[in-house]
Tab-separated table of C-alpha atoms in Angstrom:
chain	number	residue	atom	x	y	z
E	23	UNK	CA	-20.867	31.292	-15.739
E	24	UNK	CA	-18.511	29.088	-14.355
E	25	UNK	CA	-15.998	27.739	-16.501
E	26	UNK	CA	-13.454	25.986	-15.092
E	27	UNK	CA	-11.477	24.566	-18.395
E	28	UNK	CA	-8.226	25.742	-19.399
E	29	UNK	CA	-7.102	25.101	-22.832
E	30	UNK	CA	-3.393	24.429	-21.898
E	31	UNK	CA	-1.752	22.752	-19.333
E	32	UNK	CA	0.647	25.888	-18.852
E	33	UNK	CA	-2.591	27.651	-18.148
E	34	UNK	CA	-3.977	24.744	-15.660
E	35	UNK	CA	-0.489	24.605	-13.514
E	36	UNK	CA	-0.272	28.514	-13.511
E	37	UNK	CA	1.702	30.087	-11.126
E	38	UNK	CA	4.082	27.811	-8.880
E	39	UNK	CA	6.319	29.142	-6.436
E	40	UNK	CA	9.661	27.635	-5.501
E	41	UNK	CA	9.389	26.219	-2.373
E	42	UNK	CA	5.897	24.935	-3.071
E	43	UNK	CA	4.742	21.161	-2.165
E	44	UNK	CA	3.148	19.566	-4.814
E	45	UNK	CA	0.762	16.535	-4.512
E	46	UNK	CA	1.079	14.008	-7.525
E	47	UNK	CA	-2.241	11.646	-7.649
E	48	UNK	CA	-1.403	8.123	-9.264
E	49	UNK	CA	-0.003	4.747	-7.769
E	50	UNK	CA	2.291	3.766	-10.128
E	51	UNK	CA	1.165	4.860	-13.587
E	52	UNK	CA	-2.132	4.210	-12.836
E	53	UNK	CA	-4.117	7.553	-12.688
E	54	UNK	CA	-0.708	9.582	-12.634
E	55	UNK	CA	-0.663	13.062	-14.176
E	56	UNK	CA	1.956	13.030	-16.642
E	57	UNK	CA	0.602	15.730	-18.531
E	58	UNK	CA	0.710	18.275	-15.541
E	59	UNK	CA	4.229	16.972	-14.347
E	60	UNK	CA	5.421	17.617	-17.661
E	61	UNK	CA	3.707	21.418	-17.659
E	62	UNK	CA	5.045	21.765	-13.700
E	63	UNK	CA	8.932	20.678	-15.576
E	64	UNK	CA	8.336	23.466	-18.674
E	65	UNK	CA	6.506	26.038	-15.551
E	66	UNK	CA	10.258	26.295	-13.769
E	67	UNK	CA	9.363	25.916	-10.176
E	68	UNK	CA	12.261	24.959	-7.645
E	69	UNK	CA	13.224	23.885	-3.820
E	70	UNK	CA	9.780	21.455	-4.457
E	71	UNK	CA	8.500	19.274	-1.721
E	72	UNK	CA	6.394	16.349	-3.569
E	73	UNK	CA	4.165	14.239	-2.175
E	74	UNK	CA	3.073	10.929	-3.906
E	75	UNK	CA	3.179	7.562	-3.979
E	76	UNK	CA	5.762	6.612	-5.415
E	77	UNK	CA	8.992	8.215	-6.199
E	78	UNK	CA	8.844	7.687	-9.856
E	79	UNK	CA	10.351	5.351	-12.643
E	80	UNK	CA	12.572	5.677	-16.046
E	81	UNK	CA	13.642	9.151	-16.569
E	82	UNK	CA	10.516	10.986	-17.427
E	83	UNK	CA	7.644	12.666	-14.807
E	84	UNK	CA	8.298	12.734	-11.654
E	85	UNK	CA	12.014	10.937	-12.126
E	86	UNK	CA	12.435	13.745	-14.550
E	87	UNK	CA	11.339	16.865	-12.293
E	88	UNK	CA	13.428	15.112	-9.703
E	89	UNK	CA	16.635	14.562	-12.162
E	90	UNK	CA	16.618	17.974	-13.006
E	91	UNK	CA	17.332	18.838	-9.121
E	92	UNK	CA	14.201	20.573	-8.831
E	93	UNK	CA	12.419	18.377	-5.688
E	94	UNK	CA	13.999	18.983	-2.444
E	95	UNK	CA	12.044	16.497	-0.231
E	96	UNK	CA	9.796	13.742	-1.209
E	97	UNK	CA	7.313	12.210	1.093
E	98	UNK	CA	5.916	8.749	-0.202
E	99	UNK	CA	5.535	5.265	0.990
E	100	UNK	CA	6.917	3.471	-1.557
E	101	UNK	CA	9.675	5.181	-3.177
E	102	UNK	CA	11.779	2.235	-4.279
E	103	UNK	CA	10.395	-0.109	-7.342
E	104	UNK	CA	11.650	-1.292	-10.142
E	105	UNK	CA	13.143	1.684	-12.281
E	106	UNK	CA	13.249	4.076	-9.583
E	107	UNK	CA	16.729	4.396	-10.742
E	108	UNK	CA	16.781	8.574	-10.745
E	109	UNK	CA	15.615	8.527	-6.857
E	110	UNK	CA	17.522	6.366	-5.575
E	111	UNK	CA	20.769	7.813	-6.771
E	112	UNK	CA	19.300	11.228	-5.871
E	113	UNK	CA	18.992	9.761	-2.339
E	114	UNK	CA	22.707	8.145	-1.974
E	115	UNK	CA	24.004	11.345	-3.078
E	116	UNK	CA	22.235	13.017	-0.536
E	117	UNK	CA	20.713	15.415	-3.004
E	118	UNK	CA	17.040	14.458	-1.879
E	119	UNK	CA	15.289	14.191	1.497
E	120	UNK	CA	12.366	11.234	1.975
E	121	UNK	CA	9.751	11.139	4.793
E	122	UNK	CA	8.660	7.414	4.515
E	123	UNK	CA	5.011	7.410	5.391
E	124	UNK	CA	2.968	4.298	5.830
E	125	UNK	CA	0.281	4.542	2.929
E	126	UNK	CA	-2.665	4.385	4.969
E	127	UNK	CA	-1.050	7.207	7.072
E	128	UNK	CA	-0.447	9.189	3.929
E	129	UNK	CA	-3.854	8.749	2.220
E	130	UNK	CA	-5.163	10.056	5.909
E	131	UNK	CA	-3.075	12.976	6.138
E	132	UNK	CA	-4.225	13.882	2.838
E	133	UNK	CA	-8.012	13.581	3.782
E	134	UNK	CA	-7.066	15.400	6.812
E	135	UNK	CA	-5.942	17.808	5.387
E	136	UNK	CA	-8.605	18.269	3.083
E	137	UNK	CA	-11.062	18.105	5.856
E	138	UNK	CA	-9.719	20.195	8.321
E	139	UNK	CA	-8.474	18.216	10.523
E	140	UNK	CA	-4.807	19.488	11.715
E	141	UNK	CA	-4.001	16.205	13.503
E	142	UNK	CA	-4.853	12.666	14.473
E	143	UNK	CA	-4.165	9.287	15.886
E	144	UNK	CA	-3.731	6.335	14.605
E	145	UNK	CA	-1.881	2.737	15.361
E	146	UNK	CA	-0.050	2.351	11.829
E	147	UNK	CA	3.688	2.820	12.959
E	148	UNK	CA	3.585	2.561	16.669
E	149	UNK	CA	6.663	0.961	18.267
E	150	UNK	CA	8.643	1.362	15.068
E	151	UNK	CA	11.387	3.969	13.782
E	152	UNK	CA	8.401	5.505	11.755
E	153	UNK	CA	7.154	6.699	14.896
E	154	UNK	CA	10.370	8.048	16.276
E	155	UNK	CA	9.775	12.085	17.381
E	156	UNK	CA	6.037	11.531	17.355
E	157	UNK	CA	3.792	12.073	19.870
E	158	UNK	CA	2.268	8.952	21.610
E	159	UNK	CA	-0.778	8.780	23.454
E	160	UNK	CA	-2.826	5.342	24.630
E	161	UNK	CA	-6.733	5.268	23.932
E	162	UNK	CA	-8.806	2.655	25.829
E	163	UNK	CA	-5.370	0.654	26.587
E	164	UNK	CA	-3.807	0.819	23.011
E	165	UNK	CA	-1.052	3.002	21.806
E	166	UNK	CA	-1.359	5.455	18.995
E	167	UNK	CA	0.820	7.494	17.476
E	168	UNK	CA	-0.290	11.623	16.489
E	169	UNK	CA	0.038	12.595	12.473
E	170	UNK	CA	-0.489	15.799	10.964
E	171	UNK	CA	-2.253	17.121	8.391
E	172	UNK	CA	-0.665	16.992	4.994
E	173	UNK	CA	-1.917	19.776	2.511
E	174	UNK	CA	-0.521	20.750	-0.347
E	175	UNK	CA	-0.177	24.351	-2.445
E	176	UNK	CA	-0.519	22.079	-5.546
E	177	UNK	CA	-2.822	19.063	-6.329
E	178	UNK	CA	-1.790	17.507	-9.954
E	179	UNK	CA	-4.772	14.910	-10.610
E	180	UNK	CA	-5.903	12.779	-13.458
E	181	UNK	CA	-9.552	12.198	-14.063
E	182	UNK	CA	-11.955	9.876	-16.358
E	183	UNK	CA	-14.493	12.587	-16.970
E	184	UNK	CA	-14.763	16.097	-15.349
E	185	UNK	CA	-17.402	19.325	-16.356
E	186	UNK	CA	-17.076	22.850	-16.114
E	187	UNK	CA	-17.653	22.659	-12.432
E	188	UNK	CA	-14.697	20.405	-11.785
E	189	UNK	CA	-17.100	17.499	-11.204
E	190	UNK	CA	-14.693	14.567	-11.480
E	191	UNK	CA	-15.097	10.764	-11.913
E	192	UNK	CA	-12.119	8.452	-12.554
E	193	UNK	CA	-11.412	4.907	-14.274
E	194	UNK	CA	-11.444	1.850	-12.155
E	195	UNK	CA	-7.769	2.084	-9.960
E	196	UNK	CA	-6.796	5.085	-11.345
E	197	UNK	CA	-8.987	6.858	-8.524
E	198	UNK	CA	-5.990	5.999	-5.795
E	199	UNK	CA	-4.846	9.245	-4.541
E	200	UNK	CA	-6.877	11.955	-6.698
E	201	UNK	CA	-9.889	12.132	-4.691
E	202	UNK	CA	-8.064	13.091	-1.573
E	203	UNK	CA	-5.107	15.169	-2.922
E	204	UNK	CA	-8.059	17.268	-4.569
E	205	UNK	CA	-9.463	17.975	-1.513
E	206	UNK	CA	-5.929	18.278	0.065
E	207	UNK	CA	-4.801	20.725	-2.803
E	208	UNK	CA	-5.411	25.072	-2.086
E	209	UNK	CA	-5.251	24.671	-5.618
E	210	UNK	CA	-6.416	21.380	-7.606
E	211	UNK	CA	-5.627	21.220	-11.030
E	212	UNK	CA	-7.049	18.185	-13.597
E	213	UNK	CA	-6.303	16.362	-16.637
E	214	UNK	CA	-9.139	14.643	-17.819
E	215	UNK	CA	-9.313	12.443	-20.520
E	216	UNK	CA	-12.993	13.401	-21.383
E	217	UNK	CA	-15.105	16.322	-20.726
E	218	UNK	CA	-18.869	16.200	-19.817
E	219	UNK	CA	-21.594	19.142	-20.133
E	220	UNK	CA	-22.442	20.348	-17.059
E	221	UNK	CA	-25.583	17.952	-15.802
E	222	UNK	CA	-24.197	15.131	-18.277
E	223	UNK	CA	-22.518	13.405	-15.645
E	224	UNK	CA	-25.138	11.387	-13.368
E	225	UNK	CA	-24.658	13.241	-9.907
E	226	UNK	CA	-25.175	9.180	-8.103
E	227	UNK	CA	-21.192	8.706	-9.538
E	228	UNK	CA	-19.305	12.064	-8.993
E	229	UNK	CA	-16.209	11.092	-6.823
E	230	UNK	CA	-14.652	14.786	-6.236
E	231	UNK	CA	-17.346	17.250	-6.260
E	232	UNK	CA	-16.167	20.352	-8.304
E	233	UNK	CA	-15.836	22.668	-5.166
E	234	UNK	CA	-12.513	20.646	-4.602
E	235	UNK	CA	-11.158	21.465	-8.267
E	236	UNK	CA	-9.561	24.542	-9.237
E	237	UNK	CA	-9.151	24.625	-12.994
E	238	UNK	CA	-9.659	21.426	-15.978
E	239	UNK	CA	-7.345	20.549	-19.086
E	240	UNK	CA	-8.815	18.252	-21.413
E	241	UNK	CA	-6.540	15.713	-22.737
E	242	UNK	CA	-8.310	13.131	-24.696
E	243	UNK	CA	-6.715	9.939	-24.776
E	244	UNK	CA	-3.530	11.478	-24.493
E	245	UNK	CA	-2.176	9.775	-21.660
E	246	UNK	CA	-2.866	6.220	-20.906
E	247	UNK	CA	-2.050	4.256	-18.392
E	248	UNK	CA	1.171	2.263	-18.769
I	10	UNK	CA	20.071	-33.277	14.524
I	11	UNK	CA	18.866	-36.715	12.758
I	12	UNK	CA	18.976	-36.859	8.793
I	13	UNK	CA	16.230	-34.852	7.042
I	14	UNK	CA	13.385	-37.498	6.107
I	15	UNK	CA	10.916	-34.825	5.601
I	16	UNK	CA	10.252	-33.011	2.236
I	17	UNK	CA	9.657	-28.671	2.771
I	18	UNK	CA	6.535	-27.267	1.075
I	19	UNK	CA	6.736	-25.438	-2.307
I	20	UNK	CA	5.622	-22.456	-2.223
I	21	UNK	CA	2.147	-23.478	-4.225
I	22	UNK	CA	1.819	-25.913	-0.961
I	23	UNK	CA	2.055	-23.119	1.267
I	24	UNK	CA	-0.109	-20.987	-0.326
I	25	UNK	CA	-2.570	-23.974	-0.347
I	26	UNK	CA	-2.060	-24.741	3.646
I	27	UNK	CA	-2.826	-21.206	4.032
I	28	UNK	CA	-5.881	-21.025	2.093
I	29	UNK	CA	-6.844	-24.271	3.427
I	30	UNK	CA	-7.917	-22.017	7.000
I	31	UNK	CA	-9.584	-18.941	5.068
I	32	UNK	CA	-13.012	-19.079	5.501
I	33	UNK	CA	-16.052	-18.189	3.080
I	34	UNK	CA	-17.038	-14.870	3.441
I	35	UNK	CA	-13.753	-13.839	4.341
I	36	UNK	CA	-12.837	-9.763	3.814
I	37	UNK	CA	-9.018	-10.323	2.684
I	38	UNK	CA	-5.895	-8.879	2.072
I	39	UNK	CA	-3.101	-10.414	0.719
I	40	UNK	CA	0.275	-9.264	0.746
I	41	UNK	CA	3.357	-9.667	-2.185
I	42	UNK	CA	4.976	-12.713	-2.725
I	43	UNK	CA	3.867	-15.995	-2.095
I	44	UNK	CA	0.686	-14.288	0.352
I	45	UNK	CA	-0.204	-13.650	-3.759
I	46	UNK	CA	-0.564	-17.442	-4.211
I	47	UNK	CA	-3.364	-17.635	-1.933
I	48	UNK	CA	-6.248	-16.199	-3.899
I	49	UNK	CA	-5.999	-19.228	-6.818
I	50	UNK	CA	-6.167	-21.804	-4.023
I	51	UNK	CA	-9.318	-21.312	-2.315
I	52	UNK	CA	-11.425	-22.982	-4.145
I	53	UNK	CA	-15.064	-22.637	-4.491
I	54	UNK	CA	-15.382	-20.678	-1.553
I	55	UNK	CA	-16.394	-16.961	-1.422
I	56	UNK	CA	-13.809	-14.599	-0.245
I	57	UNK	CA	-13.827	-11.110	-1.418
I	58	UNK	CA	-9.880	-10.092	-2.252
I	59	UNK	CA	-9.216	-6.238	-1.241
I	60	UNK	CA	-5.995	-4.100	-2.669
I	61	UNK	CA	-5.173	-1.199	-0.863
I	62	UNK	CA	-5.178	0.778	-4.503
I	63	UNK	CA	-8.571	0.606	-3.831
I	64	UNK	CA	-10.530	-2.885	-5.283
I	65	UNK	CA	-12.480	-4.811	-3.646
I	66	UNK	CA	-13.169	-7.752	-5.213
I	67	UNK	CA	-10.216	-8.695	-6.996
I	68	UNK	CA	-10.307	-11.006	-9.384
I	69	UNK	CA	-7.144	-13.484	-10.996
I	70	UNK	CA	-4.959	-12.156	-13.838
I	71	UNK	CA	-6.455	-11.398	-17.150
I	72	UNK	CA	-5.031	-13.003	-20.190
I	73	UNK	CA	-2.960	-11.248	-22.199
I	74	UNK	CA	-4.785	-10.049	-24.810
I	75	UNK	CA	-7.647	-9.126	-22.411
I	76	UNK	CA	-5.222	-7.000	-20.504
I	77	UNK	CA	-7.092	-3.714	-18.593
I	78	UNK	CA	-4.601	-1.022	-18.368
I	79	UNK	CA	-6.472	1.217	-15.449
I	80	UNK	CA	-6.895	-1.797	-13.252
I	81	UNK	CA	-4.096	-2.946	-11.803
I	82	UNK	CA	-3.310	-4.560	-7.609
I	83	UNK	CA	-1.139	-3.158	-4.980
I	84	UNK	CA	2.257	-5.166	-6.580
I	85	UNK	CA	0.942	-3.085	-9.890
I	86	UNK	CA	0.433	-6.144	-11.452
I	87	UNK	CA	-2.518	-6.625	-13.969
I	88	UNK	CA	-5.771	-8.075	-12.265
I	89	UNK	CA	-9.804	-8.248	-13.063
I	90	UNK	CA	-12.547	-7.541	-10.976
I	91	UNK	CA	-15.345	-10.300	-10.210
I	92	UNK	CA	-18.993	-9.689	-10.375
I	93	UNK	CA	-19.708	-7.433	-7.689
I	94	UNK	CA	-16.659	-5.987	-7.305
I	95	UNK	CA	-16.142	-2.212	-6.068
I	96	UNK	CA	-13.743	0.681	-6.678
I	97	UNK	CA	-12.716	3.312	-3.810
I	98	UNK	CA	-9.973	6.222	-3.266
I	99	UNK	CA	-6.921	5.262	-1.022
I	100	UNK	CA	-8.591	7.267	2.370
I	101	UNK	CA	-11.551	4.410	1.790
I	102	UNK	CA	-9.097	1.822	1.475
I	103	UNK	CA	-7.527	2.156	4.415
I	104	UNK	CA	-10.321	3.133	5.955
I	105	UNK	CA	-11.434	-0.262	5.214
I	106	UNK	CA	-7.721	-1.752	6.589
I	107	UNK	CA	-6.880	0.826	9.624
I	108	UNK	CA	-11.176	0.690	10.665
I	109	UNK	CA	-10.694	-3.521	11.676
I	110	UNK	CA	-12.853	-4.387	8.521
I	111	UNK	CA	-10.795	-6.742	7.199
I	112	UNK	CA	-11.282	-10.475	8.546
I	113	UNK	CA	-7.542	-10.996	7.494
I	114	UNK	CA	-4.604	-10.186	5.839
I	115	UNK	CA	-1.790	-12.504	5.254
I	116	UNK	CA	1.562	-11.387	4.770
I	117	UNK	CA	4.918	-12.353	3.836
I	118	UNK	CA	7.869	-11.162	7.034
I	119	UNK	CA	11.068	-11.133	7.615
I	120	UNK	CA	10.920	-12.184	11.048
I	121	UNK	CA	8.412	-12.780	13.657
I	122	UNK	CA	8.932	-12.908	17.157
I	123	UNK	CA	7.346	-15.256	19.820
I	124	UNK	CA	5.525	-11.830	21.061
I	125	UNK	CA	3.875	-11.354	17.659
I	126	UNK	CA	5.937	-8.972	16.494
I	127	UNK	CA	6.910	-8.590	12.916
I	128	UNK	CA	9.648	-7.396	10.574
I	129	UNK	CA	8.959	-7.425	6.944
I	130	UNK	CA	9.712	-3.998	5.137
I	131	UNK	CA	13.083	-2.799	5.898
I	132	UNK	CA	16.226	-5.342	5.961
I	133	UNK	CA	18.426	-3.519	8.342
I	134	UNK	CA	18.227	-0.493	10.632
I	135	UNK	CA	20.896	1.637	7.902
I	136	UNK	CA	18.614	0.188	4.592
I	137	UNK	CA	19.039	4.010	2.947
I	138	UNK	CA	15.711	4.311	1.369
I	139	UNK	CA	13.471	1.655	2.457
I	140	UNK	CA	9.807	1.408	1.175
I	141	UNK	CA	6.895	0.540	3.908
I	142	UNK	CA	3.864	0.716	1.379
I	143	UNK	CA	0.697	-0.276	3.199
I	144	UNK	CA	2.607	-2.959	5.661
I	145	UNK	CA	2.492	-0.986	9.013
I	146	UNK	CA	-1.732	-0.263	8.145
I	147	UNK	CA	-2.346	-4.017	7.382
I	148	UNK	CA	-0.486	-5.085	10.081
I	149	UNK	CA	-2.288	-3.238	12.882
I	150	UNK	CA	-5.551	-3.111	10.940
I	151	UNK	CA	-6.601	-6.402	10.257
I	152	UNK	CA	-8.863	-8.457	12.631
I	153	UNK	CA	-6.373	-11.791	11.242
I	154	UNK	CA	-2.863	-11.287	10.967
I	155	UNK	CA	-1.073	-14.019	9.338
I	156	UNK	CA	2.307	-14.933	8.476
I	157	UNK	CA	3.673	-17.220	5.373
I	158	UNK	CA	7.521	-17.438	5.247
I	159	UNK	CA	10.096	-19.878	4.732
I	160	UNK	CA	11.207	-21.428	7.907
I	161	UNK	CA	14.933	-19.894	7.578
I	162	UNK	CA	16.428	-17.722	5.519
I	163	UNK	CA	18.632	-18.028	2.763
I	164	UNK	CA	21.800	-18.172	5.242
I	165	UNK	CA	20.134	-20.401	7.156
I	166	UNK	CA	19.467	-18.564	10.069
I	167	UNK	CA	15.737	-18.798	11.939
I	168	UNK	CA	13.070	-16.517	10.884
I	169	UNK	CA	11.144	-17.116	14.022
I	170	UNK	CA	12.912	-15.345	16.634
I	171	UNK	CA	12.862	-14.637	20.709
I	172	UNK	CA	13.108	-11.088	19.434
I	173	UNK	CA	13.221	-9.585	16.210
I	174	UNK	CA	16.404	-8.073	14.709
I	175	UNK	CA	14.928	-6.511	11.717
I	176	UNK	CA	13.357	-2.844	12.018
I	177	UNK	CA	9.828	-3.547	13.436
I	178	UNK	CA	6.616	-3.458	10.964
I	179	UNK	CA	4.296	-3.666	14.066
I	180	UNK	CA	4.167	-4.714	17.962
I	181	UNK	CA	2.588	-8.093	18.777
I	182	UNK	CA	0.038	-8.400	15.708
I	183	UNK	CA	0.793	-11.832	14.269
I	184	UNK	CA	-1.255	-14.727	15.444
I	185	UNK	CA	-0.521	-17.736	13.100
I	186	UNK	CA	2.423	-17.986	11.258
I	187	UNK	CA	2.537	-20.860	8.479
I	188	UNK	CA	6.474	-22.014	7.154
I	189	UNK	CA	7.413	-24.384	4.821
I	190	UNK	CA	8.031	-27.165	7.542
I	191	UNK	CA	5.337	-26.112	10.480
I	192	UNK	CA	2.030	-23.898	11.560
I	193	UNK	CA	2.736	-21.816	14.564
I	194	UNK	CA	0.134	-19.744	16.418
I	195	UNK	CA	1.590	-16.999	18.370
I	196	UNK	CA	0.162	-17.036	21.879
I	197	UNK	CA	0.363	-14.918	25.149
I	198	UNK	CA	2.601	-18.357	26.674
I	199	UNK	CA	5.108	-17.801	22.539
I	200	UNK	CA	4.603	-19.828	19.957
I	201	UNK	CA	2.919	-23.247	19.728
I	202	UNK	CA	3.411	-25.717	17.711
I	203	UNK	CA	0.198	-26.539	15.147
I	204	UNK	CA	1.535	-28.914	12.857
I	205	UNK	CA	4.617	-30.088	11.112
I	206	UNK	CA	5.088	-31.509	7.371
I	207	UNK	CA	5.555	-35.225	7.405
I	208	UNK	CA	8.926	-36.975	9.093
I	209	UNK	CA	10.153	-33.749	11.195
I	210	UNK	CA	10.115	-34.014	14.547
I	211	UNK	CA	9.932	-31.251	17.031
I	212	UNK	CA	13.267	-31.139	17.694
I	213	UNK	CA	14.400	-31.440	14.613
I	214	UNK	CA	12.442	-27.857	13.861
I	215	UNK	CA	12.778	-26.538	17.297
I	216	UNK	CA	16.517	-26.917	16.426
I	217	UNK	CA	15.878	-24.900	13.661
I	218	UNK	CA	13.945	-22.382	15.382
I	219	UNK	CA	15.042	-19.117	17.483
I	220	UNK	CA	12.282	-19.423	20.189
I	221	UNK	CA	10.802	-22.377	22.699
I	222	UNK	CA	8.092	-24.443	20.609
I	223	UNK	CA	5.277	-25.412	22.956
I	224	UNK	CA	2.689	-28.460	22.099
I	225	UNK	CA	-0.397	-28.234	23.823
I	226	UNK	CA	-1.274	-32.042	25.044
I	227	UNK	CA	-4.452	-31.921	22.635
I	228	UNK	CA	-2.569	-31.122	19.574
I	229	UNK	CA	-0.797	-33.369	17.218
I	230	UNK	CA	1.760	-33.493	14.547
C-alpha cells in the first residue's frame, strides 16, 4: 500500500545535502511552510540556494535559515518588504547572492521545470537589466527574452488537505507557489493541515495530483496563516 | 509661468478619473498604491479584479472582525472574494497576465517616457536589492497599460520624460497615462494631451513636463 505520511517533519525533510536548492511555496505568509523550514533549520543543511517569493520577514523561517548563514543564493522577486530586515543586511554585507526574477517568470520556470521543459521565451524583462546575459530572439516581430528551467532538489509546500497518495488541495491564496514547486521539486515534501482517506477527497478539486508529492506531515492547525 | 489658479487632484480624484474610463466587463489588474483606489470607484459596473497571488474576483477589504487569514492580494493586504470569484496557482496567474487576457492593468511608475516606456520598480541603476514582483509580467502582458502618477515628483522634477532615467520596467507598453493635473495618451507622434484639471493651461503643464505635449485639433481641455 502506498502510504505516503510521515509522522515527523524530520522524517518528511529527510536527507538534505549542502549545496541543495530548496523551493519554499508561500507568498508572504500565506501558504508558507513554516513547519518544514523549521525541520530544514534543526536537519543542518548548508551552501543552500532558495527559491521563493519572498526573502522572508522577522527573524524566524526563512529569515532564520538565512540568519544562521546557511542560504548562499536566493532567487525571488520580491525580496524586500516590510521586515525583511535579516536579508537585507545579509545582502549589504555581501554574505548573500539574489537573482531578481520577475514573478511571472519565476512561477514559469517553476512549471517548466516541472514539465520538462528546459527553456523558453517570454517578453517579461526584455529591454531591461533583468534581461542582461540572456539570450534574445524576435517571434513574429516582437522581442523575447530565453529563461530556463528552474527545478529544485527540495519542494517545502503547505497544503489544506492531502491523502496517502499525496493528493493535495489548498485554502483560497495559500495555493500561490505550491502547485508548481511540487511539480518542480525531485522531491516534494507537505505539511498539511488536514488529512483525507484515500477517495475522501472529491477527485473534481485535487490541485497537485499525488504523483508530484513525495512524502505528507500532518500538522493540524498548527500553522496558520499570519 | 503664470500663478497657479488650478487645484491638483487628490489621490481619491485620480483614482476616480481613472475608473471613470474602465469599462464593464473589464478583466483587471491593479497595481499598489493609488492604482489600489480604483476598485472602490467604479461604481455599479462589472469588472472582475485579478491579483497575481492568484484571485480572480477580488472583492474590497473585509471588516475587521470578519478578517480571512488565507486570503489575502498581491500588496498582502486582507481582501474578500465576490460571488463568482475563482482561486488559481501563480503559473495560472500569469498565465492569465503574460497570455494578453487581461483587458487592463493600471499601474503606478516612476517615469514614463513619450515612447511608452516605463520605470516603476527600481529607483536607481545601484538600488542594492531591488524588488520587481509581477511589474515586468503586467507590463508586457496586459492588452491596457495604464499609468496613474503624480505629475512631478517630490523634488519637483517631471515624471513624464523624453527618455526615462530610471531602470526600465518595460519598452513602449504604456498607452494612457493619467496625473494629478492632465490625461496623456502615449502615441506613435509622443504624448498628447487628453485633458487638463480646471485653470492650467498647456503651457503652464507643458512647462512642467519633460517631453513636447501635442493637442490634436479635435480635442479639448
Amino acid at each position: 500500500m502506498i502510504d505516503k505520511f510521515v509522522r515527523s517533519i524530520a522524517e518528511a525533510i529527510g536527507a538534505v545535502a549542502d549545496g541543495a536548492t530548496i523551493l519554499v511555496g508561500g507568498f508572504g505568509s500565506v501558504g508558507q511552510p513554516n513547519a518544514l523550514i523549521e525541520g530544514l533549520i534543526e536537519q543542518g543543511a548548508k551552501n543552500l540556494t532558495v527559491v521563493a517569493n519572498n526573502a522572508g520577514t522577522g527573524h524566524t523561517g526563512l529569515a532564520k535559515l538565512m540568519e544562521l548563514g546557511r542560504v548562499r543564493r536566493i532567487l525571488c522577486s520580491f525580496p524586500r518588504s516590510a521586515g525583511s530586515v535579516v536579508f537585507e543586511e545579509l545582502y549589504r554585507a555581501g554574505k548573500i547572492e539574489l537573482e531578481i526574477v520577475p514573478q511571472g517568470t519565476l512561477a514559469e520556470r517553476l512549471r517548466a521545470a516541472g514539465a520538462g521543459i528546459p527553456a523558453f521565451f517570454t517578453p517579461t524583462a526584455v529591454g531591461t537589466r533583468l534581461a542582461e546575459g540572456k539570450e534574445e530572439r524576435e517571434f513574429d516581430g516582437r522581442r523575447y527574452v530565453m529563461e530556463t528551467a528552474l527545478p529544485g532538489d527540495l519542494a517545502l509546500i503547505e497544503a489544506w488537505r492531502a491523502d496517502r497518495l499525496g493528493n493535495l488541495t489548498y485554502r483560497e491564496s495559500g495555493r500561490n507557489f505550491n502547485p508548481v514547486m511540487a511539480m518542480a521539486g525531485k522531491v516534494a515534501v507537505v505539511q498539511s493541515q488536514h488529512i483525507a482517506e484515500a477517495g475522501e477527497i472529491d477527485p473534481e478539486t485535487i490541485i497537485t495530483p499525488g504523483i508530484f508529492v513525495d512524502r505528507v506531515v500532518h500538522l493540524p492547525y498548527g500553522d496558520l496563516a499570519a | 509661468m503664470s500663478e497657479a489658479s488650478y487645484t491638483p487632484l487628490t489621490r481619491p480624484k485620480m483614482a476616480a478619473r481613472v475608473a471613470r474610463d474602465v469599462e464593464e466587463g473589464w478583466y483587471v489588474n491593479l497595481g499598489i498604491g493609488i492604482p489600489t483606489l480604483i476598485a472602490d470607484q467604479v461604481g455599479d459596473r462589472e469588472v472582475i479584479f485579478h491579483s497575481e497571488n492568484g484571485l480572480l474576483g477580488m472583492g474590497p477589504a473585509p471588516a475587521p472582525d470578519k478578517i480571512d487569514p488565507w486570503l489575502i492580494n498581491a500588496g498582502k493586504q486582507h481582501v474578500t472574494l465576490n460571488k463568482g470569484g475563482s482561486f488559481f496557482h501563480h503559473a495560472d496567474s500569469f498565465a492569465m497576465i503574460r497570455g494578453g487576457h487581461l483587458d487592463l492593468c493600471v499601474l503606478g511608475a516612476f517615469e514614463v517616457a513619450s515612447n511608452g516606456d516605463i520605470a516603476n520598480w527600481a529607483t536607481a541603476v545601484d538600488d542594492s536589492a531591488p524588488a520587481v514582483g509581477g511589474a515586468m509580467d503586467l507590463a508586457v502582458g496586459a492588452a491596457r497599460v495604464w499609468v496613474v502618477m503624480e505629475h512631478l515628483t517630490k523634488e519637483g522634477k517631471p515624471r513624464l520624460v523624453k527618455s526615462c532615467s530610471y531602470p526600465l520596467t518595460a519598452l513602449g507598453v504604456v498607452q494612457r497615462i493619467y496625473t494629478n493635473l492632465a490625461v496623456i495618451d502615449v502615441t506613435s507622434r509622443g504624448f498628447v494631451l487628453r485633458e487638463t484639471v480646471p485653470g492650467l493651461s498647456l503651457s503652464d503643464l507643458q512647462a512642467i513636463t519633460g517631453a513636447p505635449l501635442l493637442v490634436e485639433e479635435n480635442s479639448h481641455g
